Amino acid sequence: MEVKELLVVFEKMYLQENEIKEKITIRVQIVFTLILAVITVSSYMLRMLDLDRYVFVGATIIASLVIFFASLGVSLNYAIRAFWGNTFKQMPPALEVKGYCSALVSYNEEVEKAIQEGDGDGGSVQAVDVRSEVDTYLSNAYEECATHNSEVNQERSRKVHEAFKLLLCSFVPLGVAGVLFVGFDMDVSSPRKNYQVIDKYVGDQIGKVERGIAIIADHAEKSKGVKMSDKDKSNTDSAKQPTSTPAPIKTSGPTKPDAPRVRIVLEDDRSQSFEVNDEWRQK
């Protein structure tokens, strides 16, 4: 095959390996999402597990979750290794390729100049075909990058496969724990259970209030007793004192009361006022 044909083939292989790299990265992200989801479920079961209801069932659930976490840890290790720490080879920047072409052109000019001046052996130093050299260089670069990236992608794909396999295997103990957790109603917060919720802070505050009410009631009883004793004492003293009869009021003969005077105020056109009394009536 000619260099141009190899260049086209290696370029396609290079681009294909880059696409495979992105697909593997997406698969690893899916593994991370599933691991996070099952960790959330298992954490809830551990946190809300009722160990006082069925001890044997609770121990079985804990043992299943331990096996689950062990498998999940190995799966997570494979997933991290597939996602992180892998090196890939990329083609050099376009500016460097352009600089290489310019260097080849400059090299041909120097070779021609040296041949014209007769310096050195003209047979050992010859001009090169710039197009052919560049195609050969690009073909070799694509081949190197595609080969290296293919090996890295194969290793990453194997790690993702192992991560998925261990993740699926970890679902077995998790499923056993979930069936026991739901079947035997091992959730401590289940509404079907009759349990008491004790708030220590509220209980302490209620106790303080009750003690305060008791103290106030005790003081009220003591104050009531003191008042009753003072009242009995005052009643006893009043009973001992002799009662004095009021002095008779001396009354004279009956007298006729005076009738109140009538005051009438009249106004004429000149706004003058005069008073009319009982003497006017008598007249």
Tab-separated table of C-alpha atoms in Angstrom:
chain	number	residue	atom	x	y	z
A	1	MET	CA	0.000	0.000	0.000
A	2	GLU	CA	1.135	3.498	-0.717
A	3	VAL	CA	1.746	6.064	1.964
A	4	LYS	CA	-1.387	8.052	1.086
A	5	GLU	CA	-3.587	4.975	1.479
A	6	LEU	CA	-2.000	4.120	4.834
A	7	LEU	CA	-2.477	7.716	5.928
A	8	VAL	CA	-6.217	7.518	5.285
A	9	VAL	CA	-6.554	4.183	7.102
A	10	PHE	CA	-4.541	5.244	10.160
A	11	GLU	CA	-6.402	8.534	10.380
A	12	LYS	CA	-9.754	6.713	10.510
A	13	MET	CA	-8.422	4.339	13.148
A	14	TYR	CA	-7.188	7.277	15.209
A	15	LEU	CA	-10.569	9.007	15.085
A	16	GLN	CA	-12.338	5.737	15.909
A	17	GLU	CA	-10.220	5.242	19.031
A	18	ASN	CA	-11.082	8.758	20.167
A	19	GLU	CA	-14.799	7.946	19.833
A	20	ILE	CA	-14.318	4.712	21.773
A	21	LYS	CA	-12.568	6.664	24.513
A	22	GLU	CA	-15.599	8.953	24.936
A	23	LYS	CA	-18.018	6.009	24.949
A	24	ILE	CA	-16.033	4.275	27.688
A	25	THR	CA	-16.084	7.488	29.735
A	26	ILE	CA	-19.891	7.589	29.475
A	27	ARG	CA	-20.108	3.953	30.606
A	28	VAL	CA	-17.929	4.719	33.623
A	29	GLN	CA	-20.204	7.629	34.556
A	30	ILE	CA	-23.191	5.274	34.422
A	31	VAL	CA	-21.373	2.919	36.811
A	32	PHE	CA	-20.745	5.808	39.220
A	33	THR	CA	-24.433	6.782	39.102
A	34	LEU	CA	-25.581	3.236	39.873
A	35	ILE	CA	-23.081	2.919	42.710
A	36	LEU	CA	-24.317	6.162	44.240
A	37	ALA	CA	-27.927	4.999	43.990
A	38	VAL	CA	-27.356	1.651	45.690
A	39	ILE	CA	-25.235	3.293	48.397
A	40	THR	CA	-28.172	5.582	49.175
A	41	VAL	CA	-30.559	2.619	49.485
A	42	SER	CA	-28.188	0.553	51.633
A	43	SER	CA	-27.404	3.544	53.874
A	44	TYR	CA	-31.104	4.014	54.550
A	45	MET	CA	-31.494	0.377	55.520
A	46	LEU	CA	-28.526	0.550	57.892
A	47	ARG	CA	-29.699	3.787	59.486
A	48	MET	CA	-33.332	2.729	59.972
A	49	LEU	CA	-32.725	-0.947	60.837
A	50	ASP	CA	-34.736	-2.077	63.874
A	51	LEU	CA	-32.443	-4.436	65.798
A	52	ASP	CA	-34.904	-4.933	68.673
A	53	ARG	CA	-37.607	-6.605	66.596
A	54	TYR	CA	-35.902	-9.702	65.150
A	55	VAL	CA	-32.276	-10.063	66.148
A	56	PHE	CA	-31.491	-12.932	63.768
A	57	VAL	CA	-33.063	-11.161	60.802
A	58	GLY	CA	-31.194	-7.967	61.678
A	59	ALA	CA	-27.879	-9.857	61.829
A	60	THR	CA	-28.611	-11.450	58.440
A	61	ILE	CA	-29.351	-8.046	56.922
A	62	ILE	CA	-26.111	-6.608	58.313
A	63	ALA	CA	-24.077	-9.565	57.011
A	64	SER	CA	-25.654	-9.205	53.554
A	65	LEU	CA	-24.875	-5.505	53.516
A	66	VAL	CA	-21.250	-6.197	54.498
A	67	ILE	CA	-20.881	-8.540	51.505
A	68	PHE	CA	-22.609	-5.927	49.358
A	69	PHE	CA	-20.230	-3.167	50.414
A	70	ALA	CA	-17.200	-5.408	49.829
A	71	SER	CA	-18.272	-6.162	46.247
A	72	LEU	CA	-19.215	-2.562	45.720
A	73	GLY	CA	-15.785	-1.393	46.892
A	74	VAL	CA	-13.991	-3.597	44.366
A	75	SER	CA	-16.369	-2.438	41.631
A	76	LEU	CA	-15.730	1.173	42.544
A	77	ASN	CA	-11.971	0.557	42.396
A	78	TYR	CA	-12.229	-0.744	38.832
A	79	ALA	CA	-14.452	2.146	37.824
A	80	ILE	CA	-12.028	4.735	39.213
A	81	ARG	CA	-9.086	3.105	37.455
A	82	ALA	CA	-11.027	3.111	34.180
A	83	PHE	CA	-11.906	6.769	34.595
A	84	TRP	CA	-8.690	8.213	36.018
A	85	GLY	CA	-4.956	7.909	35.345
A	86	ASN	CA	-5.043	6.777	31.690
A	87	THR	CA	-2.731	8.409	29.158
A	88	PHE	CA	-3.591	8.866	25.492
A	89	LYS	CA	-1.515	9.989	22.566
A	90	GLN	CA	-2.753	12.811	20.377
A	91	MET	CA	-1.554	14.242	17.104
A	92	PRO	CA	0.817	17.210	17.360
A	93	PRO	CA	-0.644	20.691	16.962
A	94	ALA	CA	-1.175	22.042	13.461
A	95	LEU	CA	1.388	24.775	14.066
A	96	GLU	CA	4.137	22.208	14.657
A	97	VAL	CA	3.177	20.290	11.495
A	98	LYS	CA	3.336	23.533	9.544
A	99	GLY	CA	6.731	24.297	11.085
A	100	TYR	CA	7.989	20.878	10.029
A	101	CYS	CA	6.898	21.542	6.448
A	102	SER	CA	8.649	24.905	6.472
A	103	ALA	CA	11.794	23.267	7.869
A	104	LEU	CA	11.779	20.712	5.049
A	105	VAL	CA	11.462	23.496	2.458
A	106	SER	CA	14.354	25.373	4.083
A	107	TYR	CA	16.393	22.166	4.097
A	108	ASN	CA	15.876	21.704	0.342
A	109	GLU	CA	16.955	25.294	-0.284
A	110	GLU	CA	20.138	24.798	1.724
A	111	VAL	CA	20.887	21.546	-0.098
A	112	GLU	CA	20.496	23.244	-3.492
A	113	LYS	CA	22.656	26.124	-2.354
A	114	ALA	CA	25.359	23.763	-1.128
A	115	ILE	CA	25.305	21.826	-4.406
A	116	GLN	CA	25.592	25.014	-6.415
A	117	GLU	CA	28.535	26.227	-4.364
A	118	GLY	CA	30.201	22.818	-4.589
A	119	ASP	CA	30.516	22.361	-0.828
A	120	GLY	CA	30.505	18.750	0.384
A	121	ASP	CA	29.619	15.658	-1.514
A	122	GLY	CA	26.566	16.229	-3.668
A	123	GLY	CA	25.741	12.526	-3.694
A	124	SER	CA	25.363	12.211	0.109
A	125	VAL	CA	23.186	15.288	0.562
A	126	GLN	CA	20.049	15.283	-1.531
A	127	ALA	CA	16.817	17.251	-1.526
A	128	VAL	CA	13.689	15.544	-0.241
A	129	ASP	CA	10.116	15.418	-1.481
A	130	VAL	CA	8.296	17.624	0.987
A	131	ARG	CA	4.831	16.174	0.252
A	132	SER	CA	6.026	12.596	0.588
A	133	GLU	CA	7.916	13.333	3.804
A	134	VAL	CA	4.904	15.035	5.363
A	135	ASP	CA	2.570	12.187	4.374
A	136	THR	CA	5.007	9.643	5.810
A	137	TYR	CA	5.319	11.640	9.014
A	138	LEU	CA	1.521	11.962	9.437
A	139	SER	CA	1.004	8.286	8.643
A	140	ASN	CA	3.547	7.229	11.274
A	141	ALA	CA	2.058	9.639	13.836
A	142	TYR	CA	-1.498	8.372	13.245
A	143	GLU	CA	-0.277	4.783	13.472
A	144	GLU	CA	1.528	5.389	16.778
A	145	CYS	CA	-1.385	7.271	18.369
A	146	ALA	CA	-4.021	4.817	17.154
A	147	THR	CA	-2.038	1.809	18.386
A	148	HIS	CA	-1.380	3.266	21.833
A	149	ASN	CA	-4.945	4.514	22.282
A	150	SER	CA	-6.326	1.157	21.183
A	151	GLU	CA	-4.340	-0.621	23.908
A	152	VAL	CA	-5.458	1.879	26.557
A	153	ASN	CA	-9.102	1.629	25.476
A	154	GLN	CA	-8.982	-2.150	25.623
A	155	GLU	CA	-7.676	-2.016	29.191
A	156	ARG	CA	-10.268	0.591	30.175
A	157	SER	CA	-13.027	-1.496	28.596
A	158	ARG	CA	-11.893	-4.521	30.607
A	159	LYS	CA	-11.985	-2.499	33.834
A	160	VAL	CA	-15.459	-1.166	33.077
A	161	HIS	CA	-16.616	-4.711	32.345
A	162	GLU	CA	-15.263	-5.908	35.708
A	163	ALA	CA	-16.897	-2.950	37.460
A	164	PHE	CA	-20.271	-3.759	35.900
A	165	LYS	CA	-19.921	-7.460	36.729
A	166	LEU	CA	-19.099	-6.843	40.388
A	167	LEU	CA	-21.844	-4.238	40.600
A	168	LEU	CA	-24.391	-6.777	39.335
A	169	CYS	CA	-23.038	-9.371	41.743
A	170	SER	CA	-23.425	-6.921	44.627
A	171	PHE	CA	-27.133	-6.643	43.828
A	172	VAL	CA	-27.629	-10.216	45.109
A	173	PRO	CA	-26.789	-9.546	48.799
A	174	LEU	CA	-28.460	-6.152	48.536
A	175	GLY	CA	-31.626	-7.823	47.242
A	176	VAL	CA	-31.545	-10.358	50.090
A	177	ALA	CA	-31.176	-7.554	52.628
A	178	GLY	CA	-33.975	-5.574	50.982
A	179	VAL	CA	-36.381	-8.523	50.967
A	180	LEU	CA	-35.732	-9.221	54.647
A	181	PHE	CA	-35.943	-5.524	55.495
A	182	VAL	CA	-39.345	-5.132	53.849
A	183	GLY	CA	-40.732	-8.601	54.535
A	184	PHE	CA	-40.139	-8.511	58.289
A	185	ASP	CA	-40.919	-4.775	58.556
A	186	MET	CA	-37.511	-3.932	60.004
A	187	ASP	CA	-37.893	-0.205	59.387
A	188	VAL	CA	-37.857	1.555	62.740
A	189	SER	CA	-39.879	4.451	61.317
A	190	SER	CA	-42.637	2.249	59.906
A	191	PRO	CA	-46.129	3.707	60.563
A	192	ARG	CA	-47.414	0.214	61.405
A	193	LYS	CA	-45.317	0.160	64.571
A	194	ASN	CA	-46.519	1.602	67.858
A	195	TYR	CA	-43.499	3.376	69.243
A	196	GLN	CA	-42.967	6.402	71.422
A	197	VAL	CA	-40.983	9.390	70.330
A	198	ILE	CA	-39.087	10.850	73.272
A	199	ASP	CA	-37.652	14.329	73.014
A	200	LYS	CA	-35.165	14.834	75.829
A	201	TYR	CA	-35.130	18.605	75.580
A	202	VAL	CA	-38.930	18.885	75.674
A	203	GLY	CA	-39.071	16.410	78.553
A	204	ASP	CA	-36.566	18.453	80.553
A	205	GLN	CA	-38.493	21.651	79.933
A	206	ILE	CA	-41.785	20.034	80.961
A	207	GLY	CA	-40.134	18.779	84.151
A	208	LYS	CA	-38.932	22.290	84.975
A	209	VAL	CA	-42.418	23.681	84.402
A	210	GLU	CA	-43.979	21.029	86.639
A	211	ARG	CA	-41.481	21.759	89.413
A	212	GLY	CA	-42.187	25.490	89.100
A	213	ILE	CA	-45.938	24.882	89.299
A	214	ALA	CA	-45.445	22.732	92.401
A	215	ILE	CA	-43.374	25.462	94.097
A	216	ILE	CA	-45.969	28.113	93.232
A	217	ALA	CA	-48.790	25.901	94.561
A	218	ASP	CA	-46.850	25.306	97.793
A	219	HIS	CA	-46.329	29.046	98.291
A	220	ALA	CA	-50.013	29.653	97.549
A	221	GLU	CA	-51.061	27.118	100.200
A	222	LYS	CA	-48.737	28.666	102.742
A	223	SER	CA	-50.020	32.175	101.957
A	224	LYS	CA	-53.610	30.956	102.223
A	225	GLY	CA	-52.916	29.418	105.629
A	226	VAL	CA	-51.320	32.633	106.905
A	227	LYS	CA	-54.288	34.693	105.719
A	228	MET	CA	-56.767	32.321	107.341
A	229	SER	CA	-54.921	32.485	110.665
A	230	ASP	CA	-54.827	36.300	110.558
A	231	LYS	CA	-58.576	36.391	109.783
A	232	ASP	CA	-59.406	34.073	112.679
A	233	LYS	CA	-57.289	36.170	114.988
A	234	SER	CA	-59.040	39.379	113.940
A	235	ASN	CA	-62.453	37.750	114.424
A	236	THR	CA	-61.473	36.619	117.892
A	237	ASP	CA	-60.286	40.116	118.881
A	238	SER	CA	-63.456	41.709	117.582
A	239	ALA	CA	-65.544	39.234	119.536
A	240	LYS	CA	-63.730	40.129	122.770
A	241	GLN	CA	-64.301	43.904	122.425
A	242	PRO	CA	-67.621	45.222	123.965
A	243	THR	CA	-70.126	46.567	121.575
A	244	SER	CA	-71.013	50.244	122.127
A	245	THR	CA	-74.582	51.392	121.555
A	246	PRO	CA	-74.939	54.576	119.533
A	247	ALA	CA	-76.081	57.685	121.409
A	248	PRO	CA	-79.675	58.675	120.809
A	249	ILE	CA	-80.134	61.606	118.474
A	250	LYS	CA	-81.945	64.481	120.008
A	251	THR	CA	-84.754	65.685	117.802
A	252	SER	CA	-86.793	68.931	118.111
A	253	GLY	CA	-90.235	69.643	116.670
A	254	PRO	CA	-90.841	69.105	113.019
A	255	THR	CA	-89.906	72.000	110.712
A	256	LYS	CA	-91.246	72.714	107.292
A	257	PRO	CA	-88.536	72.714	104.634
A	258	ASP	CA	-88.014	75.760	102.428
A	259	ALA	CA	-89.025	75.486	98.838
A	260	PRO	CA	-86.282	76.150	96.309
A	261	ARG	CA	-86.335	79.477	94.550
A	262	VAL	CA	-87.106	79.625	90.869
A	263	ARG	CA	-84.766	81.542	88.589
A	264	ILE	CA	-86.168	82.683	85.277
A	265	VAL	CA	-84.033	84.584	82.789
A	266	LEU	CA	-85.737	86.456	79.944
A	267	GLU	CA	-84.170	88.360	77.091
A	268	ASP	CA	-85.698	91.247	75.123
A	269	ASP	CA	-84.548	92.790	71.908
A	270	ARG	CA	-81.844	94.789	73.703
A	271	SER	CA	-80.355	91.597	75.190
A	272	GLN	CA	-81.052	92.722	78.739
A	273	SER	CA	-81.781	90.126	81.418
A	274	PHE	CA	-83.787	90.304	84.638
A	275	GLU	CA	-84.617	87.831	87.361
A	276	VAL	CA	-87.995	86.672	88.539
A	277	ASN	CA	-88.262	85.110	92.023
A	278	ASP	CA	-90.974	83.846	94.277
A	279	GLU	CA	-91.953	87.368	95.333
A	280	TRP	CA	-93.328	87.903	91.839
A	281	ARG	CA	-95.578	84.899	92.291
A	282	GLN	CA	-96.841	86.138	95.587
A	283	LYS	CA	-97.757	89.424	93.983
